[in-house]
Amino acid sequence: GGCHWCTEAVFMALKGVEKVEQGFIAPKGATDDFSEAVIVHFNKDKIGLKDLVEIHLNTHKSSKNHSMRDKYHSAIYFFKSDEEVKMNQLLLELQKDFADSIITSVIPFGEFKSSEERFQNYYFSDIDKPFCKTHISPKIDLLKNKFSNLVDTKI
């Protein structure tokens, strides 16, 4: 959806998220079309897919096109074909919460390339970095205000 440093931090801040892999994803059949993304591993007994999708939509420009959309796709990738229908249904259901049309795409996962180690856990390794204060901390604050019941107590 947005910069993978931001997206990684958002999902790492949630209860039930067990692991976030930060890197670049290409859709199935277009493995030369990588964009910044994360893979979220979660415990469905602690946090639901709908919660994750809703948080994703609210923490990036999910209803706006911009000049960096090639680098920062507004997307949800699926691994199994039955997940595609479920993801599209969730987007339709959540559309009521947005004034503008959601542009987030549901795309088949193709390939993943991990970010360099020095960029992993970017936010939580030093929240005082200028980029973190300017771009990521406001998203963490949004989580605390709008989704407080889903934010991990360590945040």
Coordinates of C-alpha atoms in Angstrom, one line a residue:
G1 CA 0.0 0.0 0.0
G2 CA 2.7 2.4 1.0
C3 CA 6.3 2.4 1.8
H4 CA 7.2 -1.1 3.3
W5 CA 8.9 0.6 6.3
C6 CA 5.5 2.1 7.2
T7 CA 3.5 -1.0 6.4
E8 CA 5.9 -3.2 8.3
A9 CA 5.6 -1.0 11.5
V10 CA 1.8 -0.9 11.3
F11 CA 1.4 -4.6 11.2
M12 CA 4.1 -5.3 13.7
A13 CA 2.2 -3.1 16.2
L14 CA -0.8 -5.4 16.2
K15 CA -1.9 -8.2 18.6
G16 CA -1.9 -11.5 16.9
V17 CA 0.6 -10.6 14.2
E18 CA 3.4 -13.2 14.6
K19 CA 5.8 -12.1 11.8
V20 CA 6.1 -9.4 9.1
E21 CA 8.4 -10.0 6.2
Q22 CA 9.4 -6.7 4.5
G23 CA 10.5 -6.6 0.9
F24 CA 9.3 -6.5 -2.6
I25 CA 6.4 -8.5 -4.2
A26 CA 5.7 -9.2 -7.8
P27 CA 2.4 -10.6 -9.0
K28 CA 2.0 -14.0 -10.5
G29 CA 3.0 -13.9 -14.1
A30 CA 4.7 -10.5 -13.9
T31 CA 7.9 -11.2 -11.9
D32 CA 9.6 -8.2 -13.3
D33 CA 7.0 -5.9 -11.7
F34 CA 8.1 -5.7 -8.1
S35 CA 6.7 -3.2 -5.6
E36 CA 7.4 -2.5 -1.9
A37 CA 5.2 -4.8 0.2
V38 CA 5.0 -7.0 3.3
I39 CA 3.9 -10.5 4.0
V40 CA 1.9 -10.7 7.3
H41 CA 1.8 -13.9 9.3
F42 CA -0.9 -13.8 11.9
N43 CA -2.9 -15.9 14.3
K44 CA -6.5 -15.9 13.1
D45 CA -7.6 -16.7 16.7
K46 CA -6.2 -13.3 17.8
I47 CA -6.8 -11.0 14.9
G48 CA -9.1 -11.4 11.9
L49 CA -8.4 -10.9 8.2
K50 CA -11.1 -8.3 8.1
D51 CA -9.3 -6.3 10.8
L52 CA -6.0 -6.6 8.9
V53 CA -7.6 -5.4 5.6
E54 CA -9.4 -2.5 7.4
I55 CA -6.2 -1.4 9.0
H56 CA -4.3 -1.7 5.7
L57 CA -6.9 0.5 4.0
N58 CA -6.8 3.1 6.7
T59 CA -3.1 3.4 7.0
H60 CA -2.2 4.2 3.3
K61 CA -3.8 6.1 0.5
S62 CA -6.2 3.3 -0.5
S63 CA -8.5 5.6 -2.4
K64 CA -6.0 7.9 -4.1
N65 CA -3.8 7.5 -7.1
H66 CA -0.5 9.3 -7.0
S67 CA 2.8 9.5 -9.0
M68 CA 4.5 6.8 -6.9
R69 CA 1.8 4.1 -7.4
D70 CA 4.2 1.9 -9.5
K71 CA 6.5 1.7 -6.5
Y72 CA 3.8 1.6 -3.9
H73 CA 0.9 -0.5 -5.2
S74 CA -2.3 -0.3 -3.3
A75 CA -2.7 -4.0 -3.2
I76 CA -3.6 -7.1 -1.2
Y77 CA -1.9 -10.3 -2.5
F78 CA -3.4 -13.7 -2.2
F79 CA -1.7 -17.1 -2.1
K80 CA -4.7 -19.4 -2.7
S81 CA -7.4 -18.9 -5.3
D82 CA -10.2 -19.1 -2.7
E83 CA -8.7 -16.1 -0.9
E84 CA -9.3 -13.8 -3.9
V85 CA -13.1 -13.9 -3.5
K86 CA -12.9 -13.3 0.2
M87 CA -10.5 -10.3 -0.2
N88 CA -12.8 -8.7 -2.8
Q89 CA -15.8 -9.2 -0.6
L90 CA -14.0 -7.5 2.3
L91 CA -13.1 -4.5 0.1
L92 CA -16.7 -4.2 -1.0
E93 CA -17.9 -4.4 2.6
L94 CA -15.3 -1.8 3.8
Q95 CA -16.1 0.6 1.0
K96 CA -18.9 2.1 3.1
D97 CA -16.3 3.6 5.4
F98 CA -14.6 5.6 2.6
A99 CA -16.0 8.7 0.8
D100 CA -13.9 7.9 -2.4
S101 CA -13.7 4.6 -4.2
I102 CA -11.1 2.2 -2.9
I103 CA -8.5 1.6 -5.6
T104 CA -6.8 -1.3 -3.7
S105 CA -6.3 -4.3 -6.0
V106 CA -6.5 -8.0 -5.1
I107 CA -3.6 -9.6 -6.9
P108 CA -2.2 -13.2 -7.1
F109 CA 1.1 -13.5 -5.3
G110 CA 4.0 -14.3 -7.6
E111 CA 7.4 -13.8 -6.0
F112 CA 9.0 -12.2 -2.9
K113 CA 12.4 -10.6 -2.4
S114 CA 13.3 -9.6 1.1
S115 CA 14.7 -6.2 1.9
E116 CA 18.2 -5.8 3.0
E117 CA 18.8 -6.7 6.7
R118 CA 19.6 -3.1 7.6
F119 CA 16.1 -2.0 6.6
Q120 CA 14.3 -4.8 8.5
N121 CA 12.3 -3.6 11.6
Y122 CA 13.0 -0.1 10.4
Y123 CA 10.7 1.8 12.7
F124 CA 11.1 -0.1 15.9
S125 CA 14.9 -0.2 15.7
D126 CA 14.9 3.6 16.1
I127 CA 11.6 5.5 16.2
D128 CA 13.4 8.8 16.5
K129 CA 14.7 8.8 12.9
P130 CA 13.3 11.8 11.0
F131 CA 11.5 9.5 8.5
C132 CA 9.9 7.5 11.3
K133 CA 8.7 10.6 13.1
T134 CA 7.3 12.2 9.9
H135 CA 5.8 9.2 8.1
I136 CA 5.4 6.2 10.4
S137 CA 4.6 7.6 13.9
P138 CA 1.4 9.3 12.6
K139 CA 0.2 5.8 11.4
I140 CA 1.0 4.3 14.7
D141 CA -1.0 7.1 16.4
L142 CA -3.9 6.4 14.1
L143 CA -3.8 2.7 15.1
K144 CA -3.8 3.7 18.8
N145 CA -6.8 6.0 18.3
K146 CA -8.9 4.1 15.8
F147 CA -7.9 0.4 16.5
S148 CA -6.8 0.6 20.1
N149 CA -8.2 -2.8 21.0
L150 CA -6.0 -4.4 18.3
V151 CA -2.7 -2.6 19.2
D152 CA -0.2 -4.7 21.1
T153 CA 0.3 -3.5 24.7
K154 CA 4.1 -3.1 24.1
I155 CA 3.4 -0.2 21.7

